[in-house]
Amino acid sequence: MAVAPHSLASQSALAVLREGGNAVEAMIAATATIAVVYPHMNGIGGDSFWLVRSAKYGVIGIDACGAAAAKASRADYAGKAAIPFRGPTAAITVAGTMSGWDAAHRTSHDKLAGRLPLSRLLEDAIHYASQGIAVTASQHLNTSKKYDELKDVHGFAGAFLPNGKAPETGSVFKQPRMAATLKSLVGAGLGDFYSGAMARAIAHDLQVAGSPVSLADLQKHQGLIRTPLQLKHSLGMLYNMPPPTQGLISLMILGQMDRMGVGRYDHLSADFVHAAVEATKRAFLVRDKYITDPAAMAQNGAPDAQSFLDATNLDANVAKIDMAKAAPWGAGRGPADTIWMGAIDADGNACSIIQSIYHEFGSGVVLGETGINWQNRGASFSLDPKHINTLEPGKKPFHTLNPAMALFDDGRVMVYGNMGGDGQPQSQSAVFTRAAMMGLNPQDAVAAPRWLLGRTWGQTSDTLKLEGRFPAATVEELKRRGHDVEMYPDFDETLGHAGCVIRHANGNFEGGFDPRSDGGVAAW
């Protein structure tokens, strides 16, 4: 079973599973497809993180995020309060996604007996890029909203504004340069993105656009196999990615909620939302103080990330939560435009993956020869030289991205995740708790009304955002406890695109996709 926020990506995964492919092969096919069919959300010019569970070898992580260019400098932004979100001065980090696909393909072969070639796994994506896709309402809306700030960015109009306008919903959208790029990578290997003819073309076009990312930066990059963070939950073991992601934060929230016994609450009650929000505030304090490139954390004497998941630390945080009153809240870390997808195969192998170009269409810089839209992840760096996440050459920025996985004591395997800046760990807490602790099936757990404290993609306010389907009594009680509540429409895309797949010990599957997205669950 597979789930993705675009139905064509789910179908690509399903086709691979039907051919005998494993969960990782299915997700490689899905990530390639969604990079083409949801171009405003992600692409091969961005970053990705993977959690892979091999029934034989256990859980591993793949860190496929790029570092700042060697020539990137805070001095380049003299007089500015922050790094711009658009244009070449935002395109300052290496795109790591291709190294993630490459590492995942090797992992599939080495640990999951994978046999499908790259040519098969990228087949659907190449077809959709060359033959075209039907523009979704999401693509049309986001292109329209960001038209003024993107239309004049290097290469953007030629790639994403046919006839100078946002493509209409349902119109056919083709990406011939992307089709050629993917075909080239199939022939030369994914490593060509970093050290071959394609790398030279990418570096040349980045230089022409005005980005500091060089061929040497590309050649230096590699995807990394990482040990995931682990949380001992009352129901089993939970996994997420270590820094520079906020995977720690997602696990901290769930660890606190587990200790608070939230399973006893109604999933639409003020008690449940309040407990989750207050646990989030405690976790965000850790995030904003410590999380960045692991090397920089070590240099600055930050505690080991895993230590925050110790029982003593989690208990100490829970002790500071007042169930009757909202704690003060500062500012969020900002928006992110991302996709999460997951799959589990018949053998119990599982894959949870998140792929992003950061904001809608990333930096907006589109490279002439390859048609690659480059991310603006570097905009998440601070320009304060004293901040732990300050911009430095060769440093990885803080990432909101974090894929999640759970292995339950009763034999269930669960992959779940969400897109959306500050909302990612919060929606993970909602989906996991509702499905694992409150008895909701995955579809109801994903579709149920959600909350979001802080910022997500397309938003700048730091309020507690609630979907309109929460009971009026819940809304009023949260206000009474001191929350600055802002109401949002039912199934609003602002609350992110979540998903969940569960494989039970008897081999049965359950899944849920987000009606806020254009996605679907596909099973065989």
Short mmCIF file of C-alpha atoms in Angstrom, two decimals, residues 23-24 27 51-55 58 112 342-345 347-352 405 407 413-415:
data_model
loop_
_atom_site.label_atom_id
_atom_site.label_comp_id
_atom_site.label_asym_id
_atom_site.label_seq_id
_atom_site.Cartn_x
_atom_site.Cartn_y
_atom_site.Cartn_z
CA ALA A 23 8.49 -0.31 -0.72
CA VAL A 24 11.64 1.71 -1.47
CA MET A 27 8.72 5.36 -3.35
CA LEU A 51 13.32 6.52 6.61
CA VAL A 52 13.65 2.95 5.39
CA ARG A 53 12.66 -0.10 7.39
CA SER A 54 14.07 -3.39 6.22
CA ALA A 55 12.32 -6.36 7.81
CA GLY A 58 16.00 -2.56 10.83
CA LEU A 112 15.70 -5.27 0.39
CA GLY A 342 4.88 6.50 2.33
CA ALA A 343 4.65 2.84 1.36
CA ILE A 344 4.75 -0.59 3.02
CA ASP A 345 5.13 -3.80 1.05
CA ASP A 347 7.12 -8.28 3.48
CA GLY A 348 6.78 -5.44 5.97
CA ASN A 349 9.50 -3.31 4.40
CA ALA A 350 8.50 0.32 4.80
CA CYS A 351 9.51 3.72 3.47
CA SER A 352 8.63 7.21 4.69
CA MET A 405 7.67 5.78 11.17
CA LEU A 407 7.01 -0.11 14.87
CA VAL A 413 4.16 -1.06 11.09
CA MET A 414 3.11 2.53 10.42
CA VAL A 415 4.47 5.25 8.13
#
